[in-house]
Amino acid sequence: MKKLVPLVVVLSLAACSQKQEIACNDENSTSVVTSILKDALVKQVTSAFQQNAVANVDGASIRATVEKISIRLEDVLTTKSDPNSTKKFCQSSLKLTLPSDVIANADATRNMLSQNNSHQGALQAGVDFDADTVKASLDYSVQPTDDGKKIYGSTEGNSAAITFASTIIEQSMLKSALDKQKAAEQQAQQQQALQAQQQQAEIAQAQAAEAQAALQKAQADIKAANDAINVVWNAGSKEWRQNLLPEQRLWLAQRENDCKIKALDIGASDSVAFQTAKLSCEVQMTVDRTQVLKSALQQNMAQAN
């Protein structure tokens, strides 16, 4: 069996000066054992937090939490008593009652760590955990000093119960640190999401400005292209224009339809992208048509001469 760390407890002279003999179920004896168990809990919880980088828990907080635990020794038996020695060997039923908030916080921590609850964990660990009380058999020994001023005690027995109780205490105290860590992570995620939204908004704003600038350029280009083709058209004779008018009207309808179809591949008909694409297409077709009309006009003028 694994021994729990022994603890020396100094008792008052009034309690021990009258006799050096003690009994297993004396209040002083059980007080020593209770102190040993609480000290063992403090040391195990402290050791656990020393290896845990998430939480920063001080010893006073650990001790204060351990002090909330009720430790009782029941059905005490004297298993060995040597008439030539003041040392007594004892056996008892150990009961460690945990506060409801400690259990609740521990279960919350276990849930955050994707573990089963404390009672299911006790079953897996082979520990008797009934409602809020850990139960186990405990062997211990007590012996007064020769002057009767102190009592030394040591424990042996099922250390699984103490280990389980210390784990519950650790997990209960860990909840606050995990809550802070979770809140910090959520805040960081929200900050990242906000930054991403701001970045997307800035990108969208820049893209909208760029698209608007492209539309304005296309509007200026189509005006210039239309002005140029009108100059060529008006440079021809009335008869020449009359002959080309059906063809010109057909070209205008073709320009409208062809450019609309091409622009629909770029965006919806009410979008800036559609308008820009349609105008850009019209510009190119108008420039090409202007060259055709120039050639036709030059040929017509040459024939007239």
Short mmCIF file of C-alpha atoms in Angstrom, two decimals:
data_model
loop_
_atom_site.label_atom_id
_atom_site.label_comp_id
_atom_site.label_asym_id
_atom_site.label_seq_id
_atom_site.Cartn_x
_atom_site.Cartn_y
_atom_site.Cartn_z
CA MET A 1 0.00 0.00 0.00
CA LYS A 2 1.14 3.53 -0.68
CA LYS A 3 1.68 5.54 2.47
CA LEU A 4 0.25 9.01 2.71
CA VAL A 5 2.64 11.69 3.93
CA PRO A 6 2.70 11.65 7.77
CA LEU A 7 2.13 14.82 9.71
CA VAL A 8 3.07 15.73 13.27
CA VAL A 9 0.39 17.58 15.20
CA VAL A 10 1.21 19.34 18.46
CA LEU A 11 -1.60 18.94 20.96
CA SER A 12 -2.24 21.00 24.04
CA LEU A 13 -0.66 19.93 27.30
CA ALA A 14 -4.06 19.79 28.91
CA ALA A 15 -5.10 17.13 26.49
CA CYS A 16 -2.07 14.91 26.84
CA SER A 17 -0.27 15.64 30.09
CA GLN A 18 -2.43 13.35 32.19
CA LYS A 19 -1.65 10.19 30.26
CA GLN A 20 0.51 8.88 27.49
CA GLU A 21 -1.91 6.16 26.42
CA ILE A 22 -4.16 7.06 23.52
CA ALA A 23 -6.97 5.24 21.72
CA CYS A 24 -7.64 4.91 18.02
CA ASN A 25 -10.92 6.79 18.32
CA ASP A 26 -9.67 9.56 20.58
CA GLU A 27 -10.51 12.99 19.27
CA ASN A 28 -6.81 13.84 19.34
CA SER A 29 -5.94 10.71 17.35
CA THR A 30 -8.58 11.29 14.68
CA SER A 31 -7.55 14.96 14.53
CA VAL A 32 -3.99 13.91 13.69
CA VAL A 33 -5.20 11.56 10.95
CA THR A 34 -7.55 14.19 9.55
CA SER A 35 -4.65 16.65 9.38
CA ILE A 36 -2.50 14.05 7.62
CA LEU A 37 -5.19 13.50 5.00
CA LYS A 38 -5.76 17.21 4.43
CA ASP A 39 -2.02 17.77 4.13
CA ALA A 40 -1.87 14.96 1.57
CA LEU A 41 -4.69 16.59 -0.40
CA VAL A 42 -2.94 19.97 -0.34
CA LYS A 43 0.33 18.45 -1.54
CA GLN A 44 -1.29 16.47 -4.37
CA VAL A 45 -3.33 19.44 -5.59
CA THR A 46 -0.29 21.73 -5.34
CA SER A 47 1.80 19.25 -7.32
CA ALA A 48 -0.90 19.05 -10.00
CA PHE A 49 -1.00 22.83 -10.42
CA GLN A 50 2.79 23.06 -10.55
CA GLN A 51 2.59 20.92 -13.69
CA ASN A 52 -0.32 22.89 -15.15
CA ALA A 53 0.65 25.94 -17.19
CA VAL A 54 -2.96 27.06 -17.63
CA ALA A 55 -3.74 27.98 -14.03
CA ASN A 56 -1.91 30.14 -11.52
CA VAL A 57 -3.24 29.05 -8.12
CA ASP A 58 -1.59 29.96 -4.84
CA GLY A 59 -1.15 27.67 -1.87
CA ALA A 60 -3.51 29.66 0.34
CA SER A 61 -6.38 29.12 -2.11
CA ILE A 62 -5.64 25.40 -2.24
CA ARG A 63 -5.53 25.14 1.55
CA ALA A 64 -8.78 27.12 1.89
CA THR A 65 -10.55 24.80 -0.56
CA VAL A 66 -9.26 21.67 1.18
CA GLU A 67 -10.50 23.04 4.52
CA LYS A 68 -14.04 23.02 3.10
CA ILE A 69 -13.91 19.23 2.89
CA SER A 70 -15.41 17.32 5.78
CA ILE A 71 -13.27 14.30 6.75
CA ARG A 72 -14.75 11.74 9.10
CA LEU A 73 -13.39 8.50 10.52
CA GLU A 74 -16.20 6.11 11.38
CA ASP A 75 -16.42 2.55 12.71
CA VAL A 76 -12.93 2.85 14.19
CA LEU A 77 -11.26 -0.42 15.24
CA THR A 78 -8.01 -1.07 17.05
CA THR A 79 -6.29 -3.72 14.97
CA LYS A 80 -3.12 -4.00 17.03
CA SER A 81 -2.14 -2.85 20.50
CA ASP A 82 1.19 -3.81 22.05
CA PRO A 83 1.20 -3.63 25.87
CA ASN A 84 4.88 -2.75 25.71
CA SER A 85 4.29 0.19 23.34
CA THR A 86 2.09 3.25 23.25
CA LYS A 87 1.64 2.91 19.49
CA LYS A 88 -1.80 1.91 18.28
CA PHE A 89 -2.68 0.43 14.91
CA CYS A 90 -6.16 1.31 13.73
CA GLN A 91 -8.69 0.79 10.98
CA SER A 92 -11.67 2.95 10.05
CA SER A 93 -14.18 3.84 7.39
CA LEU A 94 -13.01 7.06 5.78
CA LYS A 95 -15.58 9.52 4.49
CA LEU A 96 -14.58 12.69 2.63
CA THR A 97 -17.58 14.91 1.93
CA LEU A 98 -17.04 17.45 -0.84
CA PRO A 99 -19.02 20.71 -1.04
CA SER A 100 -21.63 20.75 -3.81
CA ASP A 101 -20.02 23.76 -5.51
CA VAL A 102 -16.66 21.96 -5.64
CA ILE A 103 -18.28 18.96 -7.36
CA ALA A 104 -20.27 21.20 -9.73
CA ASN A 105 -17.20 23.19 -10.73
CA ALA A 106 -15.18 20.00 -11.19
CA ASP A 107 -17.88 18.54 -13.44
CA ALA A 108 -17.96 21.77 -15.45
CA THR A 109 -14.20 21.52 -15.93
CA ARG A 110 -14.44 17.86 -16.91
CA ASN A 111 -17.08 18.78 -19.47
CA MET A 112 -14.82 21.49 -20.95
CA LEU A 113 -12.06 18.88 -21.16
CA SER A 114 -14.44 16.39 -22.85
CA GLN A 115 -14.31 14.04 -19.87
CA ASN A 116 -17.16 12.17 -18.21
CA ASN A 117 -18.58 13.50 -14.96
CA SER A 118 -16.99 12.94 -11.57
CA HIS A 119 -19.24 10.05 -10.56
CA GLN A 120 -18.53 8.18 -13.79
CA GLY A 121 -14.84 8.94 -13.30
CA ALA A 122 -15.03 7.47 -9.80
CA LEU A 123 -16.48 4.25 -11.18
CA GLN A 124 -13.64 3.98 -13.68
CA ALA A 125 -11.09 4.64 -10.92
CA GLY A 126 -12.63 2.06 -8.61
CA VAL A 127 -13.54 4.70 -6.03
CA ASP A 128 -16.75 4.66 -3.98
CA PHE A 129 -18.25 8.11 -4.59
CA ASP A 130 -21.79 8.24 -3.20
CA ALA A 131 -23.57 11.55 -3.86
CA ASP A 132 -21.06 14.02 -2.40
CA THR A 133 -19.00 11.63 -0.28
CA VAL A 134 -15.91 9.60 -1.12
CA LYS A 135 -15.77 6.43 0.94
CA ALA A 136 -12.81 4.13 1.59
CA SER A 137 -11.18 1.92 4.18
CA LEU A 138 -8.25 3.53 5.98
CA ASP A 139 -5.51 2.00 8.11
CA TYR A 140 -3.54 4.30 10.35
CA SER A 141 -1.37 4.34 13.43
CA VAL A 142 -0.96 6.86 16.24
CA GLN A 143 1.60 7.19 19.00
CA PRO A 144 2.21 9.87 21.62
CA THR A 145 5.68 11.17 22.38
CA ASP A 146 7.22 10.08 25.66
CA ASP A 147 6.34 13.38 27.28
CA GLY A 148 2.79 13.15 25.98
CA LYS A 149 2.93 16.58 24.37
CA LYS A 150 2.70 15.45 20.76
CA ILE A 151 1.08 12.70 18.76
CA TYR A 152 2.67 11.21 15.69
CA GLY A 153 0.44 9.59 13.11
CA SER A 154 0.79 7.84 9.78
CA THR A 155 -1.70 6.40 7.35
CA GLU A 156 -1.85 3.43 5.06
CA GLY A 157 -4.63 2.31 2.84
CA ASN A 158 -6.55 3.05 -0.31
CA SER A 159 -4.73 6.14 -1.63
CA ALA A 160 -7.01 6.06 -4.70
CA ALA A 161 -9.68 7.83 -2.64
CA ILE A 162 -7.31 10.66 -1.70
CA THR A 163 -6.01 10.90 -5.27
CA PHE A 164 -9.57 11.05 -6.60
CA ALA A 165 -10.58 13.71 -4.08
CA SER A 166 -7.49 15.78 -4.91
CA THR A 167 -8.36 15.52 -8.61
CA ILE A 168 -11.88 16.82 -7.93
CA ILE A 169 -10.43 19.74 -5.95
CA GLU A 170 -7.90 20.50 -8.68
CA GLN A 171 -10.55 20.40 -11.42
CA SER A 172 -12.88 22.56 -9.34
CA MET A 173 -10.21 25.23 -8.93
CA LEU A 174 -9.20 24.88 -12.58
CA LYS A 175 -12.66 25.96 -13.75
CA SER A 176 -11.97 29.65 -13.15
CA ALA A 177 -8.75 29.51 -15.17
CA LEU A 178 -10.44 27.62 -18.01
CA ASP A 179 -13.33 30.08 -18.00
CA LYS A 180 -10.86 32.95 -18.34
CA GLN A 181 -8.96 31.09 -21.06
CA LYS A 182 -12.18 30.37 -22.94
CA ALA A 183 -13.30 34.00 -22.60
CA ALA A 184 -9.91 35.18 -23.85
CA GLU A 185 -10.10 32.79 -26.81
CA GLN A 186 -13.62 33.94 -27.64
CA GLN A 187 -12.53 37.57 -27.40
CA ALA A 188 -9.57 36.83 -29.67
CA GLN A 189 -11.85 35.07 -32.15
CA GLN A 190 -14.30 37.97 -32.06
CA GLN A 191 -11.43 40.40 -32.60
CA GLN A 192 -10.16 38.35 -35.52
CA ALA A 193 -13.67 38.18 -36.98
CA LEU A 194 -14.06 41.95 -36.55
CA GLN A 195 -10.71 42.58 -38.21
CA ALA A 196 -11.67 40.24 -41.04
CA GLN A 197 -14.98 42.07 -41.47
CA GLN A 198 -13.21 45.42 -41.48
CA GLN A 199 -10.70 44.13 -44.01
CA GLN A 200 -13.47 42.77 -46.22
CA ALA A 201 -15.32 46.06 -45.94
CA GLU A 202 -12.19 47.97 -46.96
CA ILE A 203 -11.61 45.59 -49.87
CA ALA A 204 -15.24 45.91 -50.94
CA GLN A 205 -15.02 49.69 -50.69
CA ALA A 206 -11.84 49.74 -52.77
CA GLN A 207 -13.36 47.39 -55.33
CA ALA A 208 -16.50 49.53 -55.52
CA ALA A 209 -14.41 52.66 -56.04
CA GLU A 210 -12.36 50.90 -58.72
CA ALA A 211 -15.50 49.65 -60.42
CA GLN A 212 -17.03 53.12 -60.33
CA ALA A 213 -13.88 54.60 -61.83
CA ALA A 214 -13.94 51.99 -64.59
CA LEU A 215 -17.59 52.82 -65.30
CA GLN A 216 -16.84 56.53 -65.51
CA LYS A 217 -14.00 55.84 -67.94
CA ALA A 218 -16.25 53.64 -70.07
CA GLN A 219 -18.89 56.40 -70.11
CA ALA A 220 -16.28 58.91 -71.23
CA ASP A 221 -14.93 56.49 -73.86
CA ILE A 222 -18.35 55.78 -75.37
CA LYS A 223 -19.09 59.50 -75.56
CA ALA A 224 -15.80 60.07 -77.37
CA ALA A 225 -16.44 57.10 -79.68
CA ASN A 226 -19.97 58.29 -80.48
CA ASP A 227 -18.69 61.81 -81.14
CA ALA A 228 -16.05 60.41 -83.50
CA ILE A 229 -18.48 58.27 -85.48
CA ASN A 230 -20.92 61.19 -85.73
CA VAL A 231 -18.17 63.35 -87.22
CA VAL A 232 -17.57 60.75 -89.94
CA TRP A 233 -21.29 60.22 -90.50
CA ASN A 234 -22.03 63.90 -90.84
CA ALA A 235 -19.06 64.37 -93.19
CA GLY A 236 -20.83 62.35 -95.88
CA SER A 237 -23.41 63.63 -98.33
CA LYS A 238 -27.12 63.35 -97.67
CA GLU A 239 -27.45 60.73 -100.41
CA TRP A 240 -24.57 58.72 -98.97
CA ARG A 241 -26.13 58.77 -95.52
CA GLN A 242 -29.51 57.75 -96.95
CA ASN A 243 -27.98 54.75 -98.66
CA LEU A 244 -26.17 53.63 -95.48
CA LEU A 245 -29.01 54.40 -93.03
CA PRO A 246 -30.62 50.91 -93.06
CA GLU A 247 -27.22 49.33 -92.54
CA GLN A 248 -26.40 51.83 -89.77
CA ARG A 249 -29.67 51.13 -87.98
CA LEU A 250 -29.02 47.40 -88.19
CA TRP A 251 -25.53 47.96 -86.77
CA LEU A 252 -26.91 50.00 -83.84
CA ALA A 253 -29.36 47.20 -82.96
CA GLN A 254 -26.59 44.63 -83.29
CA ARG A 255 -24.31 46.70 -81.04
CA GLU A 256 -27.02 46.89 -78.38
CA ASN A 257 -27.82 43.17 -78.44
CA ASP A 258 -24.28 41.82 -78.78
CA CYS A 259 -22.89 43.99 -76.02
CA LYS A 260 -25.77 43.23 -73.70
CA ILE A 261 -25.23 39.49 -74.13
CA LYS A 262 -21.49 39.80 -73.48
CA ALA A 263 -22.05 42.00 -70.42
CA LEU A 264 -24.49 39.52 -68.88
CA ASP A 265 -21.58 37.07 -68.62
CA ILE A 266 -19.85 39.63 -66.37
CA GLY A 267 -22.67 40.54 -63.99
CA ALA A 268 -26.35 41.18 -63.41
CA SER A 269 -28.05 43.77 -65.59
CA ASP A 270 -28.34 46.21 -62.66
CA SER A 271 -24.70 45.94 -61.63
CA VAL A 272 -21.85 48.36 -62.23
CA ALA A 273 -19.82 45.54 -63.75
CA PHE A 274 -22.57 44.92 -66.35
CA GLN A 275 -22.82 48.57 -67.28
CA THR A 276 -19.05 48.91 -67.59
CA ALA A 277 -18.70 45.76 -69.69
CA LYS A 278 -21.57 46.80 -71.99
CA LEU A 279 -20.14 50.26 -72.54
CA SER A 280 -16.64 48.90 -73.16
CA CYS A 281 -18.05 46.54 -75.77
CA GLU A 282 -19.95 49.39 -77.40
CA VAL A 283 -16.79 51.49 -77.48
CA GLN A 284 -14.87 48.80 -79.35
CA MET A 285 -17.71 48.15 -81.80
CA THR A 286 -18.11 51.89 -82.38
CA VAL A 287 -14.40 52.34 -83.07
CA ASP A 288 -14.53 49.44 -85.54
CA ARG A 289 -17.67 50.84 -87.20
CA THR A 290 -16.07 54.26 -87.45
CA GLN A 291 -13.21 52.78 -89.47
CA VAL A 292 -15.71 51.05 -91.77
CA LEU A 293 -17.59 54.31 -92.33
CA LYS A 294 -14.34 56.20 -92.98
CA SER A 295 -13.41 53.73 -95.68
CA ALA A 296 -16.88 53.92 -97.21
CA LEU A 297 -16.82 57.72 -97.09
CA GLN A 298 -13.39 57.91 -98.72
CA GLN A 299 -14.51 55.55 -101.47
CA ASN A 300 -17.69 57.57 -102.05
CA MET A 301 -15.76 60.83 -102.26
CA ALA A 302 -13.25 59.31 -104.68
CA GLN A 303 -16.05 58.14 -106.98
CA ALA A 304 -17.69 61.57 -106.86
CA ASN A 305 -14.48 63.16 -108.09
#
